[in-house]
Amino acid sequence: MDDGLTAIAVPDRRKASHPVVGLVLTGGGARSAYQVGVLRALAELLPRARNPFPIIVGTSAGAVSAGVLAAEAHQWRRAVVGLEEVWANFRAEQVFRVDPWHMLRAGLHWLFSLASGGTLVAPPKSMLDNTPLRELLSAHVDWGGVRRSIERGHLQALALCATSYASGHSVAFYDGADSIKEWSRVQRIGRRTRLTLEHLMASVSIPLLFPPLPLGDEYFGDGAMRQLNPMSPAIHLGAERLLIIGVRAREDAGVVAPRAAPTMPTPGQILGYMLDTLFTDQIFGDLEQCERINDLVRAAPAAARGLRNVETLMLAPSVDPREIAARHAHEMPRGLRSLLRVIGGRGETAGSQLSSYLMFESGYTRELIELGYRDAMEARATLLAFMKGEPLTSQVTAAEVTQGTRALQSPDFK
């Protein structure tokens, strides 16, 4: 949430029995399989509903699911089934080249570039080659379907978020109803365009790991880099309620590190920490600011002229993905295991931060899907009330469900 709330272009509509619910899918690499499990549960909980999310916003790996859902908004349950099929059968080689030859060649490229100061061999564009991901997404996302979904009224808007390396702006590339206007705020803009595979590839281009993508006369990278207000695009697009599916475990599900003498963190642990900060920190700050604005709107409507109340609900893993990743470390390709071993990005549970984002392996992703499904089903009363526009009370759930910034938990987890 942000000062942009004072000047959001929202289509003039009569209050329907159900509010316009926006879906916000955060980034998270392989952890985003959790989001698919939550969507699977929602498809079962809302069996006869049309697309329940007229507005969909995706960032990084969340943009992949967002694109698929938007392209098949007229049959969104089938889209969820397709998403689950892909995520449940993932292999790392479908995302980046991890065979020993490519990993060795990449390592030698870096070595010779450093040794020559970049004069004999140009520096690599990235650590990993994500060409396989491009091929996979090209086969599974129908971009013409996004436009058809909008024209036929099954979808109000889709936004994919990326970061401009030229301006440093967080850019929400969107396609939607004609009444939705572009916006511009400090360090963030909304730009109407006909969405393509290039926008999606830009959104998932994690810095250093994947290469930047040119769009027009600018290069873009992962949408989470400068996204200080992840919920802002959905609000600008007209959402009245926001369902956010995160990938960081709730606080009481974290892995507790054993008491031991402090040790120097490895490069892999530092990189894993950076990815965790990149993908998840901003959303919690945005939720807190949203709750403050909502309190102002409710307490002093006259003083909050131009602002509106936006209810939020966030679902996050009840089990730490690092713990799950540690159990599946042996499933990673040998080349990727070797790379993580060299930089110290795998091993004990507490050190599995990096691998939990890069482990695109079916054993790991299936367990995350089941976790998302289970968490959502345990929170089904709250989820259904939220989707129907009902006020939320202190609903008892086993998963972390956050309304604004208030956690609603089962006594078993207190």
Tab-separated table of C-alpha atoms in Angstrom:
chain	number	residue	atom	x	y	z
A	1	MET	CA	0.000	0.000	0.000
A	2	ASP	CA	1.201	3.492	-0.635
A	3	ASP	CA	0.363	7.111	-1.267
A	4	GLY	CA	-0.915	5.921	-4.636
A	5	LEU	CA	-4.149	5.015	-2.907
A	6	THR	CA	-5.229	8.607	-3.170
A	7	ALA	CA	-5.319	8.567	-6.949
A	8	ILE	CA	-6.258	5.094	-8.086
A	9	ALA	CA	-8.354	4.836	-11.222
A	10	VAL	CA	-11.100	2.357	-10.379
A	11	PRO	CA	-13.919	1.510	-12.811
A	12	ASP	CA	-17.296	2.880	-11.698
A	13	ARG	CA	-19.311	-0.121	-10.586
A	14	ARG	CA	-22.322	-0.874	-8.403
A	15	LYS	CA	-21.535	-2.781	-5.245
A	16	ALA	CA	-21.931	-6.458	-6.029
A	17	SER	CA	-22.737	-9.096	-3.458
A	18	HIS	CA	-19.112	-10.168	-3.693
A	19	PRO	CA	-16.223	-7.674	-3.702
A	20	VAL	CA	-13.582	-7.683	-6.396
A	21	VAL	CA	-10.889	-9.972	-5.006
A	22	GLY	CA	-7.368	-9.596	-6.316
A	23	LEU	CA	-4.841	-12.430	-6.177
A	24	VAL	CA	-1.246	-11.490	-5.367
A	25	LEU	CA	1.353	-14.180	-6.038
A	26	THR	CA	4.741	-13.258	-4.617
A	27	GLY	CA	8.076	-14.497	-5.912
A	28	GLY	CA	9.747	-17.509	-4.399
A	29	GLY	CA	11.521	-19.721	-6.924
A	30	ALA	CA	10.749	-23.393	-6.302
A	31	ARG	CA	8.921	-22.441	-3.108
A	32	SER	CA	6.091	-21.127	-5.305
A	33	ALA	CA	4.837	-24.708	-5.566
A	34	TYR	CA	3.172	-23.915	-2.219
A	35	GLN	CA	0.973	-21.359	-4.013
A	36	VAL	CA	-0.230	-24.043	-6.416
A	37	GLY	CA	-1.402	-26.156	-3.480
A	38	VAL	CA	-3.421	-23.247	-2.097
A	39	LEU	CA	-4.983	-22.663	-5.525
A	40	ARG	CA	-5.858	-26.347	-5.757
A	41	ALA	CA	-7.724	-26.108	-2.457
A	42	LEU	CA	-9.580	-22.997	-3.606
A	43	ALA	CA	-10.642	-24.794	-6.787
A	44	GLU	CA	-12.255	-27.446	-4.594
A	45	LEU	CA	-13.775	-24.959	-2.156
A	46	LEU	CA	-15.318	-22.914	-4.979
A	47	PRO	CA	-16.396	-25.681	-7.379
A	48	ARG	CA	-19.136	-23.822	-9.225
A	49	ALA	CA	-17.619	-20.352	-9.245
A	50	ARG	CA	-16.289	-18.552	-12.286
A	51	ASN	CA	-12.785	-17.186	-12.031
A	52	PRO	CA	-12.837	-15.859	-8.439
A	53	PHE	CA	-9.929	-13.473	-9.085
A	54	PRO	CA	-10.829	-10.770	-11.657
A	55	ILE	CA	-7.458	-9.167	-10.895
A	56	ILE	CA	-4.248	-11.209	-10.815
A	57	VAL	CA	-0.767	-9.876	-10.057
A	58	GLY	CA	2.361	-12.009	-10.235
A	59	THR	CA	6.003	-11.363	-9.466
A	60	SER	CA	8.953	-13.581	-10.343
A	61	ALA	CA	7.936	-17.254	-9.987
A	62	GLY	CA	4.487	-16.065	-8.937
A	63	ALA	CA	4.177	-14.451	-12.371
A	64	VAL	CA	4.334	-17.907	-13.970
A	65	SER	CA	1.181	-19.090	-12.210
A	66	ALA	CA	-0.434	-15.689	-12.735
A	67	GLY	CA	0.079	-15.933	-16.492
A	68	VAL	CA	-1.402	-19.429	-16.705
A	69	LEU	CA	-4.450	-18.507	-14.601
A	70	ALA	CA	-5.109	-15.371	-16.641
A	71	ALA	CA	-4.758	-17.142	-19.980
A	72	GLU	CA	-7.396	-19.692	-18.952
A	73	ALA	CA	-9.567	-17.499	-16.757
A	74	HIS	CA	-12.685	-18.861	-18.467
A	75	GLN	CA	-11.863	-22.305	-17.051
A	76	TRP	CA	-9.697	-21.462	-14.112
A	77	ARG	CA	-10.120	-24.815	-12.365
A	78	ARG	CA	-8.641	-26.526	-15.421
A	79	ALA	CA	-5.835	-23.975	-15.322
A	80	VAL	CA	-5.119	-24.944	-11.701
A	81	VAL	CA	-5.029	-28.614	-12.682
A	82	GLY	CA	-2.532	-27.783	-15.427
A	83	LEU	CA	-0.389	-25.790	-13.019
A	84	GLU	CA	-0.318	-28.639	-10.552
A	85	GLU	CA	0.659	-31.100	-13.254
A	86	VAL	CA	3.651	-28.982	-14.247
A	87	TRP	CA	4.806	-28.158	-10.718
A	88	ALA	CA	4.310	-31.714	-9.417
A	89	ASN	CA	6.550	-33.118	-12.147
A	90	PHE	CA	9.253	-30.476	-12.198
A	91	ARG	CA	12.884	-31.233	-12.874
A	92	ALA	CA	15.671	-28.691	-12.454
A	93	GLU	CA	16.733	-29.216	-16.069
A	94	GLN	CA	13.359	-27.749	-17.114
A	95	VAL	CA	14.380	-24.454	-15.511
A	96	PHE	CA	18.128	-24.107	-16.091
A	97	ARG	CA	20.934	-26.169	-17.568
A	98	VAL	CA	22.397	-28.251	-14.761
A	99	ASP	CA	24.210	-31.099	-16.525
A	100	PRO	CA	27.877	-31.428	-15.507
A	101	TRP	CA	29.157	-30.180	-18.883
A	102	HIS	CA	27.214	-26.903	-18.738
A	103	MET	CA	28.081	-26.366	-15.084
A	104	LEU	CA	31.773	-26.984	-15.809
A	105	ARG	CA	31.729	-24.706	-18.833
A	106	ALA	CA	30.037	-21.959	-16.811
A	107	GLY	CA	32.634	-22.314	-14.060
A	108	LEU	CA	35.512	-22.109	-16.541
A	109	HIS	CA	33.910	-19.081	-18.171
A	110	TRP	CA	33.862	-17.265	-14.837
A	111	LEU	CA	37.422	-18.370	-14.061
A	112	PHE	CA	38.933	-17.189	-17.357
A	113	SER	CA	36.971	-13.955	-17.264
A	114	LEU	CA	38.257	-13.155	-13.783
A	115	ALA	CA	41.796	-14.218	-14.622
A	116	SER	CA	41.918	-11.987	-17.708
A	117	GLY	CA	40.061	-9.090	-16.155
A	118	GLY	CA	37.368	-9.524	-18.781
A	119	THR	CA	39.760	-8.703	-21.656
A	120	LEU	CA	40.141	-12.156	-23.210
A	121	VAL	CA	36.775	-13.612	-22.173
A	122	ALA	CA	33.736	-11.389	-21.587
A	123	PRO	CA	32.046	-11.786	-18.203
A	124	PRO	CA	29.100	-14.214	-18.236
A	125	LYS	CA	25.617	-12.711	-18.354
A	126	SER	CA	24.516	-14.846	-15.418
A	127	MET	CA	25.463	-17.822	-13.263
A	128	LEU	CA	22.800	-20.086	-14.786
A	129	ASP	CA	21.355	-20.594	-18.256
A	130	ASN	CA	17.537	-20.505	-18.024
A	131	THR	CA	16.842	-21.282	-21.686
A	132	PRO	CA	14.904	-24.440	-20.702
A	133	LEU	CA	12.504	-22.301	-18.659
A	134	ARG	CA	11.790	-20.139	-21.691
A	135	GLU	CA	10.977	-23.243	-23.722
A	136	LEU	CA	8.708	-24.600	-20.976
A	137	LEU	CA	6.777	-21.353	-20.568
A	138	SER	CA	6.464	-20.899	-24.313
A	139	ALA	CA	4.642	-24.227	-24.468
A	140	HIS	CA	2.356	-23.688	-21.454
A	141	VAL	CA	1.220	-20.046	-21.492
A	142	ASP	CA	-1.204	-18.851	-24.180
A	143	TRP	CA	-0.708	-15.098	-24.306
A	144	GLY	CA	-3.540	-14.672	-26.768
A	145	GLY	CA	-5.723	-16.285	-24.123
A	146	VAL	CA	-4.972	-13.437	-21.703
A	147	ARG	CA	-6.419	-10.887	-24.109
A	148	ARG	CA	-9.435	-13.109	-24.837
A	149	SER	CA	-10.089	-13.527	-21.112
A	150	ILE	CA	-10.214	-9.738	-20.752
A	151	GLU	CA	-12.365	-9.130	-23.834
A	152	ARG	CA	-14.902	-11.784	-22.773
A	153	GLY	CA	-15.197	-10.518	-19.205
A	154	HIS	CA	-13.547	-13.454	-17.465
A	155	LEU	CA	-10.680	-11.261	-16.289
A	156	GLN	CA	-10.408	-7.595	-15.386
A	157	ALA	CA	-6.625	-7.308	-15.431
A	158	LEU	CA	-3.329	-9.178	-15.255
A	159	ALA	CA	-0.082	-7.550	-14.150
A	160	LEU	CA	3.430	-8.976	-14.292
A	161	CYS	CA	6.021	-7.055	-12.303
A	162	ALA	CA	9.630	-6.466	-13.346
A	163	THR	CA	12.438	-4.065	-12.397
A	164	SER	CA	14.105	-1.654	-14.824
A	165	TYR	CA	17.895	-1.682	-14.631
A	166	ALA	CA	17.925	1.704	-16.388
A	167	SER	CA	15.602	3.690	-14.114
A	168	GLY	CA	15.435	1.451	-11.050
A	169	HIS	CA	11.637	1.612	-11.231
A	170	SER	CA	9.367	-1.242	-10.275
A	171	VAL	CA	7.208	-1.632	-13.369
A	172	ALA	CA	3.850	-3.408	-13.367
A	173	PHE	CA	3.255	-4.394	-16.988
A	174	TYR	CA	-0.471	-4.943	-17.278
A	175	ASP	CA	-3.253	-5.669	-19.710
A	176	GLY	CA	-6.819	-5.063	-18.635
A	177	ALA	CA	-10.116	-3.272	-19.054
A	178	ASP	CA	-9.983	0.003	-20.958
A	179	SER	CA	-11.116	1.954	-17.898
A	180	ILE	CA	-7.912	1.134	-16.011
A	181	LYS	CA	-5.413	3.960	-16.417
A	182	GLU	CA	-1.656	3.872	-16.142
A	183	TRP	CA	-0.149	5.177	-12.917
A	184	SER	CA	3.115	6.668	-11.757
A	185	ARG	CA	4.417	6.925	-8.221
A	186	VAL	CA	7.836	7.262	-6.640
A	187	GLN	CA	10.005	4.426	-8.030
A	188	ARG	CA	6.999	2.477	-9.376
A	189	ILE	CA	4.773	2.732	-12.402
A	190	GLY	CA	1.994	0.838	-14.116
A	191	ARG	CA	2.444	0.441	-17.863
A	192	ARG	CA	-0.290	-0.867	-20.144
A	193	THR	CA	0.967	-3.276	-22.782
A	194	ARG	CA	0.112	-6.462	-24.634
A	195	LEU	CA	1.762	-9.029	-22.408
A	196	THR	CA	4.140	-11.563	-23.930
A	197	LEU	CA	6.599	-14.247	-22.909
A	198	GLU	CA	9.310	-11.567	-22.708
A	199	HIS	CA	7.526	-9.795	-19.870
A	200	LEU	CA	7.265	-13.050	-17.964
A	201	MET	CA	10.910	-13.935	-18.548
A	202	ALA	CA	11.919	-10.470	-17.323
A	203	SER	CA	9.854	-10.900	-14.164
A	204	VAL	CA	11.592	-14.208	-13.293
A	205	SER	CA	15.139	-13.024	-14.051
A	206	ILE	CA	16.651	-13.320	-10.579
A	207	PRO	CA	19.727	-11.047	-10.416
A	208	LEU	CA	23.057	-12.806	-10.985
A	209	LEU	CA	21.389	-16.207	-11.370
A	210	PHE	CA	19.478	-15.430	-14.603
A	211	PRO	CA	20.275	-12.879	-17.345
A	212	PRO	CA	18.412	-9.548	-17.673
A	213	LEU	CA	15.876	-9.211	-20.513
A	214	PRO	CA	15.509	-6.276	-22.941
A	215	LEU	CA	12.029	-4.754	-23.233
A	216	GLY	CA	11.977	-1.768	-25.522
A	217	ASP	CA	15.075	0.306	-24.838
A	218	GLU	CA	15.556	-0.915	-21.247
A	219	TYR	CA	16.803	-4.079	-19.591
A	220	PHE	CA	14.645	-5.628	-16.896
A	221	GLY	CA	15.188	-8.123	-14.117
A	222	ASP	CA	13.284	-9.848	-11.345
A	223	GLY	CA	10.198	-7.945	-10.269
A	224	ALA	CA	10.896	-8.301	-6.559
A	225	MET	CA	14.100	-6.251	-6.600
A	226	ARG	CA	12.580	-2.774	-6.153
A	227	GLN	CA	9.024	-3.785	-5.333
A	228	LEU	CA	8.540	-1.948	-2.048
A	229	ASN	CA	4.733	-2.078	-2.381
A	230	PRO	CA	3.803	-5.501	-3.811
A	231	MET	CA	0.065	-4.976	-3.269
A	232	SER	CA	-0.062	-1.586	-4.978
A	233	PRO	CA	-0.544	-2.871	-8.583
A	234	ALA	CA	-3.599	-4.937	-7.612
A	235	ILE	CA	-5.167	-1.942	-5.887
A	236	HIS	CA	-4.507	0.342	-8.838
A	237	LEU	CA	-6.148	-2.264	-11.058
A	238	GLY	CA	-9.326	-2.088	-8.959
A	239	ALA	CA	-9.139	-4.815	-6.307
A	240	GLU	CA	-11.284	-4.296	-3.193
A	241	ARG	CA	-9.886	-7.289	-1.297
A	242	LEU	CA	-6.500	-8.963	-1.670
A	243	LEU	CA	-5.580	-12.596	-1.149
A	244	ILE	CA	-1.811	-12.904	-0.870
A	245	ILE	CA	-0.098	-16.286	-1.014
A	246	GLY	CA	3.388	-16.047	0.431
A	247	VAL	CA	6.263	-18.514	0.602
A	248	ARG	CA	8.007	-17.710	3.867
A	249	ALA	CA	7.003	-19.862	6.832
A	250	ARG	CA	5.152	-18.297	9.703
A	251	GLU	CA	7.284	-17.403	12.674
A	252	ASP	CA	6.484	-20.391	14.868
A	253	ALA	CA	7.216	-22.810	12.011
A	254	GLY	CA	10.804	-21.685	11.604
A	255	VAL	CA	13.838	-23.905	12.002
A	256	VAL	CA	15.558	-23.282	15.307
A	257	ALA	CA	19.318	-23.287	14.915
A	258	PRO	CA	21.188	-25.245	17.576
A	259	ARG	CA	23.211	-23.297	20.094
A	260	ALA	CA	26.784	-23.366	18.917
A	261	ALA	CA	29.792	-21.164	18.501
A	262	PRO	CA	29.198	-18.541	15.787
A	263	THR	CA	30.632	-19.440	12.397
A	264	MET	CA	31.298	-17.396	9.300
A	265	PRO	CA	28.289	-17.680	6.908
A	266	THR	CA	29.123	-19.247	3.566
A	267	PRO	CA	28.512	-17.450	0.238
A	268	GLY	CA	25.634	-19.843	-0.371
A	269	GLN	CA	24.014	-18.965	2.944
A	270	ILE	CA	24.409	-15.261	2.214
A	271	LEU	CA	22.873	-15.673	-1.244
A	272	GLY	CA	19.990	-17.645	0.260
A	273	TYR	CA	19.425	-14.892	2.805
A	274	MET	CA	19.439	-12.305	-0.001
A	275	LEU	CA	16.805	-14.255	-1.947
A	276	ASP	CA	14.656	-14.561	1.161
A	277	THR	CA	14.867	-10.800	1.678
A	278	LEU	CA	14.223	-10.150	-2.005
A	279	PHE	CA	11.092	-12.254	-2.218
A	280	THR	CA	9.374	-11.834	1.134
A	281	ASP	CA	10.338	-8.819	3.248
A	282	GLN	CA	8.439	-6.190	1.259
A	283	ILE	CA	5.051	-7.867	1.485
A	284	PHE	CA	5.031	-7.774	5.294
A	285	GLY	CA	5.874	-4.082	5.363
A	286	ASP	CA	3.138	-3.420	2.805
A	287	LEU	CA	0.596	-5.350	4.879
A	288	GLU	CA	1.463	-3.287	7.933
A	289	GLN	CA	1.042	-0.027	6.044
A	290	CYS	CA	-2.242	-1.265	4.587
A	291	GLU	CA	-3.590	-1.960	8.060
A	292	ARG	CA	-2.656	1.537	9.225
A	293	ILE	CA	-4.486	3.074	6.262
A	294	ASN	CA	-7.519	0.866	6.898
A	295	ASP	CA	-7.565	1.978	10.555
A	296	LEU	CA	-7.520	5.612	9.423
A	297	VAL	CA	-10.346	5.072	6.927
A	298	ARG	CA	-12.493	3.337	9.554
A	299	ALA	CA	-11.753	5.811	12.364
A	300	ALA	CA	-11.869	9.105	10.461
A	301	PRO	CA	-13.527	8.769	7.036
A	302	ALA	CA	-13.616	12.544	6.546
A	303	ALA	CA	-9.880	12.871	7.153
A	304	ALA	CA	-9.153	9.919	4.859
A	305	ARG	CA	-10.614	11.542	1.776
A	306	GLY	CA	-9.398	9.765	-1.355
A	307	LEU	CA	-8.403	6.626	0.560
A	308	ARG	CA	-10.406	3.424	0.696
A	309	ASN	CA	-10.438	0.366	2.898
A	310	VAL	CA	-8.787	-2.686	1.332
A	311	GLU	CA	-9.141	-5.919	3.276
A	312	THR	CA	-6.206	-8.320	3.019
A	313	LEU	CA	-5.700	-11.971	3.803
A	314	MET	CA	-2.359	-13.741	3.604
A	315	LEU	CA	-1.687	-17.456	3.693
A	316	ALA	CA	1.850	-18.681	4.383
A	317	PRO	CA	3.477	-22.103	4.939
A	318	SER	CA	2.919	-23.789	8.301
A	319	VAL	CA	6.170	-25.748	7.802
A	320	ASP	CA	9.474	-24.097	6.969
A	321	PRO	CA	10.424	-24.835	3.320
A	322	ARG	CA	14.060	-25.123	4.411
A	323	GLU	CA	13.149	-28.159	6.468
A	324	ILE	CA	11.448	-29.753	3.468
A	325	ALA	CA	14.339	-28.856	1.162
A	326	ALA	CA	16.860	-30.509	3.478
A	327	ARG	CA	14.957	-33.794	3.195
A	328	HIS	CA	15.056	-33.690	-0.611
A	329	ALA	CA	18.614	-32.441	-1.158
A	330	HIS	CA	19.652	-35.789	-2.646
A	331	GLU	CA	17.173	-35.351	-5.518
A	332	MET	CA	19.018	-32.394	-7.047
A	333	PRO	CA	21.107	-33.012	-10.191
A	334	ARG	CA	24.751	-33.724	-9.518
A	335	GLY	CA	25.909	-30.508	-11.180
A	336	LEU	CA	23.644	-28.362	-9.021
A	337	ARG	CA	24.600	-30.293	-5.877
A	338	SER	CA	28.258	-29.681	-6.673
A	339	LEU	CA	27.687	-25.952	-7.188
A	340	LEU	CA	25.790	-25.621	-3.905
A	341	ARG	CA	28.428	-27.654	-2.092
A	342	VAL	CA	31.194	-25.367	-3.372
A	343	ILE	CA	29.430	-22.165	-2.306
A	344	GLY	CA	28.016	-23.659	0.899
A	345	GLY	CA	24.356	-23.539	-0.078
A	346	ARG	CA	23.215	-26.956	1.114
A	347	GLY	CA	23.688	-29.308	4.016
A	348	GLU	CA	21.979	-28.956	7.361
A	349	THR	CA	18.433	-27.648	7.572
A	350	ALA	CA	19.386	-24.128	8.621
A	351	GLY	CA	21.745	-23.920	5.648
A	352	SER	CA	19.142	-24.966	3.068
A	353	GLN	CA	17.842	-21.475	2.416
A	354	LEU	CA	19.331	-21.223	-1.071
A	355	SER	CA	18.455	-24.753	-2.130
A	356	SER	CA	14.834	-24.216	-1.011
A	357	TYR	CA	14.529	-21.600	-3.771
A	358	LEU	CA	16.418	-23.549	-6.468
A	359	MET	CA	15.191	-27.113	-5.861
A	360	PHE	CA	12.893	-27.575	-8.848
A	361	GLU	CA	12.529	-31.287	-8.201
A	362	SER	CA	9.243	-33.178	-8.037
A	363	GLY	CA	9.716	-34.672	-4.568
A	364	TYR	CA	10.193	-31.215	-3.074
A	365	THR	CA	7.544	-29.409	-5.130
A	366	ARG	CA	4.940	-32.106	-4.498
A	367	GLU	CA	5.437	-31.852	-0.758
A	368	LEU	CA	5.044	-28.074	-0.977
A	369	ILE	CA	1.868	-28.465	-3.042
A	370	GLU	CA	0.426	-30.802	-0.433
A	371	LEU	CA	1.426	-28.376	2.312
A	372	GLY	CA	-0.320	-25.499	0.542
A	373	TYR	CA	-3.418	-27.609	-0.004
A	374	ARG	CA	-3.492	-28.724	3.630
A	375	ASP	CA	-2.942	-25.213	5.007
A	376	ALA	CA	-5.707	-23.789	2.821
A	377	MET	CA	-8.160	-26.519	3.745
A	378	GLU	CA	-7.481	-25.989	7.438
A	379	ALA	CA	-8.163	-22.287	6.882
A	380	ARG	CA	-11.177	-22.915	4.628
A	381	ALA	CA	-13.728	-21.139	6.827
A	382	THR	CA	-11.660	-17.963	6.808
A	383	LEU	CA	-10.883	-18.261	3.102
A	384	LEU	CA	-14.516	-18.770	2.121
A	385	ALA	CA	-15.686	-15.879	4.278
A	386	PHE	CA	-13.044	-13.656	2.721
A	387	MET	CA	-13.918	-14.644	-0.850
A	388	LYS	CA	-17.629	-14.003	-0.177
A	389	GLY	CA	-16.957	-10.544	1.211
A	390	GLU	CA	-17.948	-11.409	4.756
A	391	PRO	CA	-16.241	-9.685	7.689
A	392	LEU	CA	-13.507	-11.768	9.237
A	393	THR	CA	-13.555	-12.692	12.895
A	394	SER	CA	-10.992	-14.504	15.026
A	395	GLN	CA	-11.239	-17.636	12.949
A	396	VAL	CA	-9.378	-20.668	14.283
A	397	THR	CA	-6.973	-22.050	11.697
A	398	ALA	CA	-3.931	-24.272	11.751
A	399	ALA	CA	-2.108	-22.333	9.066
A	400	GLU	CA	-0.916	-18.774	9.398
A	401	VAL	CA	-3.623	-16.515	8.089
A	402	THR	CA	-3.010	-12.812	8.380
A	403	GLN	CA	-5.732	-10.206	8.093
A	404	GLY	CA	-3.812	-7.018	7.665
A	405	THR	CA	-1.022	-7.783	10.125
A	406	ARG	CA	-2.997	-9.844	12.657
A	407	ALA	CA	-2.152	-13.554	12.772
A	408	LEU	CA	-5.043	-15.944	13.382
A	409	GLN	CA	-3.756	-19.263	14.638
A	410	SER	CA	-4.921	-22.479	16.187
A	411	PRO	CA	-4.259	-22.834	19.933
A	412	ASP	CA	-2.029	-25.775	19.016
A	413	PHE	CA	0.410	-23.367	17.437
A	414	LYS	CA	0.452	-20.692	20.132
